[in-house]
XYZ file of C-alpha atoms in Angstrom:
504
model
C 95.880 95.061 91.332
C 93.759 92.679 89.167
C 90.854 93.129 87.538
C 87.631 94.625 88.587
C 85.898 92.248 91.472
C 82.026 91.922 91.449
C 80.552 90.810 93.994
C 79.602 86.777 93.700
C 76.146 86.621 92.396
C 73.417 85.273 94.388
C 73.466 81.262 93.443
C 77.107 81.076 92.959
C 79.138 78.522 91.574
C 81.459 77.401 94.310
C 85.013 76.956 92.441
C 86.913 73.628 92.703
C 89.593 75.376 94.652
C 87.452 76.479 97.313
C 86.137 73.630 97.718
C 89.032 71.732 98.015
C 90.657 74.573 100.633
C 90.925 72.823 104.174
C 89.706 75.992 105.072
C 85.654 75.061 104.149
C 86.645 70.980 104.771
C 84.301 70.827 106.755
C 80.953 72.172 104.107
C 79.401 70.344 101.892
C 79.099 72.460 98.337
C 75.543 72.987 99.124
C 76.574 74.977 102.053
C 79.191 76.567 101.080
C 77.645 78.473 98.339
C 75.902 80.279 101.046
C 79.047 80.526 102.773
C 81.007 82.509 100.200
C 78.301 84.595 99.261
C 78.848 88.091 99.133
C 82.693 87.466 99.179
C 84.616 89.283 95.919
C 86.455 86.998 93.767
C 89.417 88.566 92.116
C 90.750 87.829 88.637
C 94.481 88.014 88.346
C 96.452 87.969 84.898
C 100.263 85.559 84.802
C 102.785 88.236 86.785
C 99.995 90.500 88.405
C 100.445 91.142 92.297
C 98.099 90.073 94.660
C 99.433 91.088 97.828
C 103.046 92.922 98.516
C 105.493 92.148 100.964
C 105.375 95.426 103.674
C 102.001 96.845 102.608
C 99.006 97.068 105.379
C 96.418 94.077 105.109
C 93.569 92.771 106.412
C 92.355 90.114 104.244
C 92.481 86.664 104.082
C 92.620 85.373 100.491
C 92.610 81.678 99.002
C 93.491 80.256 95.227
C 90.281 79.512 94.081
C 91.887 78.931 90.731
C 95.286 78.339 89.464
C 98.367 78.931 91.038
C 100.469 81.792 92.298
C 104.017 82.069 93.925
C 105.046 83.507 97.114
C 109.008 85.645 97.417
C 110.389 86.993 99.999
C 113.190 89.844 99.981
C 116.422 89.428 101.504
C 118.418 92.315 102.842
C 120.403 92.704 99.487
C 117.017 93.589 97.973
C 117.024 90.032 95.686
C 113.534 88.414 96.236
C 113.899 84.326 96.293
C 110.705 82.020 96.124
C 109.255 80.155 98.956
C 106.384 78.396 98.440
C 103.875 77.920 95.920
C 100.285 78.127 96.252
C 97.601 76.080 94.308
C 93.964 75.608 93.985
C 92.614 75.356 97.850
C 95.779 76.931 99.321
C 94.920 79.727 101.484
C 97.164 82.983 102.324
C 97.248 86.562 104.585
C 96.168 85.214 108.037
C 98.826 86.244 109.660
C 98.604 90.188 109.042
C 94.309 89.446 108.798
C 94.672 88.186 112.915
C 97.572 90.011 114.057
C 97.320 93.365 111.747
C 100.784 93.502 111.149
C 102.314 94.230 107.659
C 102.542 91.140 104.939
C 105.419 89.161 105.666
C 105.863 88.378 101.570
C 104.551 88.751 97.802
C 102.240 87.181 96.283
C 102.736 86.795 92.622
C 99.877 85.043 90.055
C 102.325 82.597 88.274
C 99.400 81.698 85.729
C 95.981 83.440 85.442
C 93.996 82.780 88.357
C 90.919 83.759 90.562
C 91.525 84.547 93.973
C 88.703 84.382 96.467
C 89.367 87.759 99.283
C 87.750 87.423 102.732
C 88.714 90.728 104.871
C 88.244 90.800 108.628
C 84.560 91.665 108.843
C 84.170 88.614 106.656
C 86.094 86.360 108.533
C 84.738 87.414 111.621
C 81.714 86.843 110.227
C 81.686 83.463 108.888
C 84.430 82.532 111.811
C 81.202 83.429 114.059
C 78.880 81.304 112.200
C 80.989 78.692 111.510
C 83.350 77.408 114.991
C 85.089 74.816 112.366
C 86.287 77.939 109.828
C 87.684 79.756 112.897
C 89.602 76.757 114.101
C 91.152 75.975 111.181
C 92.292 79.925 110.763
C 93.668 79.298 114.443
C 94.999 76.508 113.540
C 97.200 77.612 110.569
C 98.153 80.668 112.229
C 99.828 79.003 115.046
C 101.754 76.190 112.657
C 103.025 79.286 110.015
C 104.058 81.296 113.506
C 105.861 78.603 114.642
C 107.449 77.651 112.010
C 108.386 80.827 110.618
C 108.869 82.775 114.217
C 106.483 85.478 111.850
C 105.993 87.075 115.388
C 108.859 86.532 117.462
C 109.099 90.128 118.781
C 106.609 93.209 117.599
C 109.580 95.522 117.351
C 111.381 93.386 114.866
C 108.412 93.168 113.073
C 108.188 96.361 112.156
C 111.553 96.664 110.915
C 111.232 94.092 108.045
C 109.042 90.757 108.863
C 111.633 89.502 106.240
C 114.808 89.939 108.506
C 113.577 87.291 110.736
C 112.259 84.788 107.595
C 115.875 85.559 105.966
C 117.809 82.618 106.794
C 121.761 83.496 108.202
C 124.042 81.615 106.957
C 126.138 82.638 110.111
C 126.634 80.138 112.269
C 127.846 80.944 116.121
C 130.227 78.378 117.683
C 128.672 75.972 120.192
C 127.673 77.280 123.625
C 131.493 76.640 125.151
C 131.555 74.442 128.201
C 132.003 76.308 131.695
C 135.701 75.099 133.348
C 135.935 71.834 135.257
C 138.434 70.149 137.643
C 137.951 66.509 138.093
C 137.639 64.813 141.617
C 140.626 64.435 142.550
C 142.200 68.134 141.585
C 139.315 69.363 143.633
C 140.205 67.311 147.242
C 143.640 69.144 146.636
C 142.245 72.401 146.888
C 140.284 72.564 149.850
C 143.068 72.838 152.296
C 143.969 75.888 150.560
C 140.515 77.631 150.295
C 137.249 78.706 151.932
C 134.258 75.861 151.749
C 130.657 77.176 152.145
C 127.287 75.107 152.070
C 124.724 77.497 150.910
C 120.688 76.659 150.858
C 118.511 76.707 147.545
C 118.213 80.236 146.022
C 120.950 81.849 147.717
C 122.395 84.813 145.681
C 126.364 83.332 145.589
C 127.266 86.844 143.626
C 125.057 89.823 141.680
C 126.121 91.260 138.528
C 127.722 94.310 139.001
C 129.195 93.429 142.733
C 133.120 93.897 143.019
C 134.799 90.452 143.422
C 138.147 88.952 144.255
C 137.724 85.201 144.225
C 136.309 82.285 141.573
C 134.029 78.852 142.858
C 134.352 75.579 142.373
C 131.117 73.593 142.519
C 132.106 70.955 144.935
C 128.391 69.392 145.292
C 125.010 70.743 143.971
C 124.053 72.803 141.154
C 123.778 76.759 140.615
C 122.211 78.962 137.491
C 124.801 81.774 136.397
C 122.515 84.416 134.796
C 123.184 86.891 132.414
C 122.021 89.977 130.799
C 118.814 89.582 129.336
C 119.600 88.254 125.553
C 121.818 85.320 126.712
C 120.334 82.190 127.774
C 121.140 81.395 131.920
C 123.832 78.587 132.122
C 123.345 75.724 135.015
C 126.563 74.442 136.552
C 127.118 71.518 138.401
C 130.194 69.682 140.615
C 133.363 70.166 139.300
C 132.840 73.357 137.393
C 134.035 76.429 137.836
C 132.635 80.449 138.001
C 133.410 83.817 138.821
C 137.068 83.213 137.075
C 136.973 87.136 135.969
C 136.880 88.762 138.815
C 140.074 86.725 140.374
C 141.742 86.421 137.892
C 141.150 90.484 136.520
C 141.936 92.659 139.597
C 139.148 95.390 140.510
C 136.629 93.715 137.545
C 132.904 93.964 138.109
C 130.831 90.493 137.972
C 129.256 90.308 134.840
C 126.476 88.086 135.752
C 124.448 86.836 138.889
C 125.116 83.181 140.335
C 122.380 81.672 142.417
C 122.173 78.121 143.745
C 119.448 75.822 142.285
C 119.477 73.575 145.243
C 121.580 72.668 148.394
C 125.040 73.226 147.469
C 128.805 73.241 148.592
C 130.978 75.794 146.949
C 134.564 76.006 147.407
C 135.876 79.582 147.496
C 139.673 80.630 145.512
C 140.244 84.399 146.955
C 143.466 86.104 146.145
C 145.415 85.207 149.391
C 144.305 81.236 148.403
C 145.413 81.841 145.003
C 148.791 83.202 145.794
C 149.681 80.113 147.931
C 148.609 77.768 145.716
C 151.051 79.196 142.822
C 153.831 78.622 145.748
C 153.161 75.366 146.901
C 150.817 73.553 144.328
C 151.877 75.158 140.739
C 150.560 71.869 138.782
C 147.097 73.091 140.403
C 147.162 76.719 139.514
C 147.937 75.708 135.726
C 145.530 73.465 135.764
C 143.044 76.100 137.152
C 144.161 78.709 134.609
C 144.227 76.768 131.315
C 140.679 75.369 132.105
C 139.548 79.510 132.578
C 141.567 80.897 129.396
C 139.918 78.143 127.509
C 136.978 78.763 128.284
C 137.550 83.047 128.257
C 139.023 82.581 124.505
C 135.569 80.094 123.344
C 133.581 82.266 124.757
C 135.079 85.596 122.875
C 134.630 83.732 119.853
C 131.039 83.098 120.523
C 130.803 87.027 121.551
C 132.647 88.017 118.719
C 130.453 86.089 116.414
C 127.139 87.384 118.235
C 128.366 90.350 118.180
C 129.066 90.120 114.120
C 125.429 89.089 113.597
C 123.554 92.047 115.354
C 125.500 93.614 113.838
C 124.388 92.420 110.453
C 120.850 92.709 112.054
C 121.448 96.469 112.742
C 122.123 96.840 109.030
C 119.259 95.020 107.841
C 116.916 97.156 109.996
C 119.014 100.399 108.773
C 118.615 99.384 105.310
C 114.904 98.490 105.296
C 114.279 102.108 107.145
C 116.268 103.417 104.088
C 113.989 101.921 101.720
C 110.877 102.767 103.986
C 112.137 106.290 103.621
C 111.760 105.908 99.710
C 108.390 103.486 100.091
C 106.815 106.516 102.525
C 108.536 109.298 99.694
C 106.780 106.990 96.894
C 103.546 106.753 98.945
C 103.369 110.523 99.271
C 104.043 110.777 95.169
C 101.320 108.179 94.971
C 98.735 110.774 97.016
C 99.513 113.154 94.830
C 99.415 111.535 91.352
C 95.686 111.249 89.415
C 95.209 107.662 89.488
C 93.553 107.678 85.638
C 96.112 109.822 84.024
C 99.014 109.769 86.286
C 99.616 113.489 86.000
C 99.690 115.624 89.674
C 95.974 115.284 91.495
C 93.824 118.487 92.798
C 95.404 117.745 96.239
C 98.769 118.642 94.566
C 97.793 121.047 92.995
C 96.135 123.425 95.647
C 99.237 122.125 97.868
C 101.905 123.596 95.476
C 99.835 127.148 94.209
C 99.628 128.230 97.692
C 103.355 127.591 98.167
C 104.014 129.287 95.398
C 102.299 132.296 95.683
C 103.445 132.917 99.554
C 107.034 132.387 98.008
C 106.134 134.863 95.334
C 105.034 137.598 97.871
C 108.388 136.976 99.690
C 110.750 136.631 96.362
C 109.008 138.501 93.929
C 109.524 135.530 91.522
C 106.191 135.474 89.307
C 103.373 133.057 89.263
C 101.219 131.648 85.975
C 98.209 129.450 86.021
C 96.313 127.712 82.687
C 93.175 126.045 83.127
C 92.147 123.491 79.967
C 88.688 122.034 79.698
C 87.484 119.761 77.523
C 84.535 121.065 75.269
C 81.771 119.122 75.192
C 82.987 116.155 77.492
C 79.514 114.600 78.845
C 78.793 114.055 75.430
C 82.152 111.657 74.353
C 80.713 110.211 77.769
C 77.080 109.931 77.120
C 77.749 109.061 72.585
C 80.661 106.645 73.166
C 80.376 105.165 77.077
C 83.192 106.241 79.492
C 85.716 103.792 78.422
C 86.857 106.293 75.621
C 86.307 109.462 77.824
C 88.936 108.194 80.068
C 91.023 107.389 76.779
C 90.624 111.150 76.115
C 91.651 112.327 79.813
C 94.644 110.335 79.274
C 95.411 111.628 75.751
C 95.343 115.351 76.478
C 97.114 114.549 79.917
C 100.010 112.775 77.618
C 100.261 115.628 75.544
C 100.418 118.083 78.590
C 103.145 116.754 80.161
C 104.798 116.206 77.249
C 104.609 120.197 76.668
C 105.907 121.524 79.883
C 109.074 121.940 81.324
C 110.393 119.831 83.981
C 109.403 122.359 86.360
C 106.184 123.291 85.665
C 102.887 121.269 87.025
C 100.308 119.501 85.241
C 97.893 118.295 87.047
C 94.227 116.937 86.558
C 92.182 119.475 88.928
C 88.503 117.718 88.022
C 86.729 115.668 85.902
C 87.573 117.423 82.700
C 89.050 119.980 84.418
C 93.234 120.300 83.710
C 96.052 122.864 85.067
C 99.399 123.993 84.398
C 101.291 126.108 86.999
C 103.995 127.718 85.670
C 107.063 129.931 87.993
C 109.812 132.293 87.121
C 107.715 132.955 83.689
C 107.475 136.856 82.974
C 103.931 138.262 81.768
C 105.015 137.908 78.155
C 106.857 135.040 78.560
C 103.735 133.024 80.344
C 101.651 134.363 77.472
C 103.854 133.274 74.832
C 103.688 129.503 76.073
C 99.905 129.620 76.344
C 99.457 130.800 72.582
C 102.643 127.886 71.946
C 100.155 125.297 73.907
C 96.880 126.426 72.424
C 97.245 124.283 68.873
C 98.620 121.487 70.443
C 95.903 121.031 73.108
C 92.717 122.900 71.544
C 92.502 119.912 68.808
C 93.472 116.663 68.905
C 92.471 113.163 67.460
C 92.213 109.926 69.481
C 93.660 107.342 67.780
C 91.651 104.095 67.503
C 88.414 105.263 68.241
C 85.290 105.424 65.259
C 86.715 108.107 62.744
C 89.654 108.623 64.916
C 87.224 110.971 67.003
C 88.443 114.693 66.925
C 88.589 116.573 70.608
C 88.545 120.117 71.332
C 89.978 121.765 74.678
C 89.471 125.473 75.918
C 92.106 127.132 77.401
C 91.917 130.360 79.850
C 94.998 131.585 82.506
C 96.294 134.007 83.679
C 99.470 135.893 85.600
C 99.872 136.372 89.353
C 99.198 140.006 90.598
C 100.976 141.644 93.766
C 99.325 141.142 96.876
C 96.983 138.575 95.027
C 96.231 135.368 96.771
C 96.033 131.514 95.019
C 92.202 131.904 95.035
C 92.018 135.557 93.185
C 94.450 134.043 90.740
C 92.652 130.844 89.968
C 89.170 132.793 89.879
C 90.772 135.210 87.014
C 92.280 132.388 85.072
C 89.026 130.464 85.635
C 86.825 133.942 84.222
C 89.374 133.606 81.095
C 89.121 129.518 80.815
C 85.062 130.832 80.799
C 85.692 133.254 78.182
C 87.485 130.925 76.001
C 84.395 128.020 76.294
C 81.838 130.911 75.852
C 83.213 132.222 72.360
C 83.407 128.821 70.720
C 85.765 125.571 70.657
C 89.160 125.638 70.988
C 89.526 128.884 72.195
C 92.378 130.202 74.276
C 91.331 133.222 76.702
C 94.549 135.069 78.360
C 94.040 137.395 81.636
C 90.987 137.298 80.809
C 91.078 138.976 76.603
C 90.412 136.277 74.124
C 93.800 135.346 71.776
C 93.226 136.608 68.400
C 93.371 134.716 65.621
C 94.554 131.427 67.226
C 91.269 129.575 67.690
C 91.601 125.817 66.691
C 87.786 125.399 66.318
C 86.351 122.017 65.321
């Protein structure tokens, strides 16, 4: 994220970018200054992030300054820019109205402030001011339309960046349903059953067994499919219902109902039979307008069929990387946000797993507690910018002293931890003692007389039939020991290490 974001002091001045924005058009700069006040104005650095593609949101934000970039990620993971935003331009209404994730990322593309209204905001000022809300309404329903951001809420949560992805598929032209002209059509009635049916008669259902196909000889009637293809209106001279005469014991696939008054002429089997015997030039007529019209339209399924298909993937492969996005989100909940070591939440999560392991496997259990001696007073001497450069320090040099394995973790303000497994008694107190110099004194680098720090160490080993808590409150009684007899002491199951003191 970008820098720290005060809150806009009480006279603010408005920035030229919100005042250009058509979203306070109609304010004079006066006004608006009461307007934005209160709102947080953000400071992003060239290449910072404003918003990410897939994260939750519920802000509205607009370049008050400078100019950013907007990407959105295809489905072979390559991002590719599509639009720019300048001073005034306004972004995140979308996900602020609808509460669905961001569609893209936002990028700064050179420093720039960024102006953040979230929904109590907007809701606010929206109430206060009809024009603000109109203009939000307005936008939304252009970018929607446009963009088809919300076509369907399911596909949505899949990846809003399936549906902005453009497919360079394209599916053949909607084929044209089987005609006879005029005069081929005169020649069949004396062959075939003529019906005149009324408006909204159901001709056939989908699903009904049928034997014969229709020619439209006046009127109109809607062939309906299944619910993701469009409904097809046929008028005279075209034909329907070809299938099911022309494949014995087939199903209909689709439900024909007249659209007005109509006359239908009916081809059953029988019909069809003495047709081929008496007018052939008819029958070959019939059947190379229907096999012209079965082979367009197996293109077009063929093709449809190829881009669900490529839509299934897409949605597999974005719940593939949601997988890793929720696996990195959990990692994220568990990481100390200052030092980037394991968090307190971790930790107490992982000791209690291992110690109910250990009272199943026998395996053994070792905890170290380090604390920082004298911490409030880097804190109160040299202001808390360098005690957080001395959290990071020791928890660089912690993690840099363990084994993949084992877990450091940042338990409290100064407060660190290392849980150690599969560590003997005199193994675990061997790497203690091998910690002890590294950790009990240390400089900090670029600080007034490269200031010298001084850590206490105290742990100690799992006993049988001891649970997390007994062990942390024995290697917290040695961490006590350690801080009691000095600086830079190590304290060990609760004896004090002899001779090894690092002591400022």
């Amino acid at each position: 994220s970008g820098a720290a974001a005060p809150l806009l002091p009480a006279a603010p001045p408005v920035p030229e970018g919100v005042v250009r924005s058509p979203l306070f058009s109609s304010f004079a700069r006066e006004e608006l200054a009461a307007v934005i006040h209160g709102l947080r104005l953000h400071a992003y650095s060239a290449g910072q992030v404003v918003v990410s593609e897939g994260e939750a949101g519920d802000s509205l934000f607009v370049i008050a300054s400078g100019v950013a970039r907007v990407f959105v990620e295809g489905p072979d993971r390559r991002h590719r820019e599509v639009r720019r935003l300048e001073s005034g331009d306004f972004f995140g209404e979308i996900s602020l109205l609808t509460g669905s994730p961001r569609t893209a990322t936002v990028i700064a593309a050179t420093d720039c402030e960024v102006l953040e209204l979230d929904r109590a905001a907007v809701l606010g000022v929206a109430a206060r001011h009809p024009a603000v809300r109109a203009t939000i309404e307005r936008f939304c329903l252009e970018r929607a339309e446009s963009a088809e951001e919300q076509a369907v809420r399911g596909a949505a949560s899949f990846r809003p960046a399936i549906e902005a992805e453009i497919d360079d598929l394209e599916l053949p032209a909607e084929a044209p349903a089987p005609s006879l002209a005029a005069g081929e059509i005169a020649a069949l009635v004396p062959y075939c059953t003529v019906a005149v049916h009324g408006e909204g008669e159901t001709v056939f259902a989908r699903g009904d067994a049928g034997d014969r196909l229709y020619v439209i000889d006046e009127g109109e009637v809607e062939v309906r499919f299944e619910q993701r293809r469009p409904l097809k209106r046929l008028g005279p001279g075209e034909i329907f219902g070809e299938l099911a005469l022309l494949s014995s014991g087939r199903r209909r696939t689709a439900t024909a109902v007249t659209a007005g008054p109509c006359r239908l002429i009916a081809i059953d089997r029988p019909a069809l039979e003495r047709l081929t015997r008496e007018r052939p030039e008819l029958i070959v007529r019939l059947l190379e307008q229907s096999c012209a019209y079965l082979v367009e339209s197996e293109q077009r399924l063929v093709a449809d069929l190829r881009r669900h298909n490529r839509e299934l993937e897409r949605a597999l492969d974005f719940l593939h990387r949601t997988k890793q996005e929720l696996s990195t989100a959990e990692t994220l909940a568990q990481t100390d946000e200052l030092t980037g070591i394991y968090n307190r939440r971790c930790f107490e999560e992982q000791i209690r797993s291992h110690v109910e392991r250990a009272a199943l496997s026998g395996l053994t259990v070792a905890l170290l507690l380090v604390d920082i001696d004298h911490f409030k007073q880097v804190n109160d001497r040299l202001g808390h910018q360098v005690g957080d450069l001395v959290l990071r320090r020791l928890a660089h040099l912690l993690q840099g002293a363990v084994r993949w394995s084992d877990l450091p973790c940042r338990i409290g303000g100064d407060e660190f931890a290392v849980l150690w497994t599969d560590l003997d008694a005199r193994a675990a107190a061997r790497r203690a003692y091998e910690l002890q110099p590294l950790l009990g004194a240390f400089e900090l680098a670029g600080t007034p007389s490269h200031l010298g720090v001084t850590a206490s160490l105290g742990g100690a080993l799992l006993r049988p039939g001891e649970t997390w808590q007994e062990l942390f409150a024995r290697a917290d009684r040695s961490l006590y020991l350690a801080k009691r007899s000095g600086r830079g002491y190590l304290a060990w199951d609760e004896r004090l290490a002899d001779g090894d003191a690092a002591q400022a």
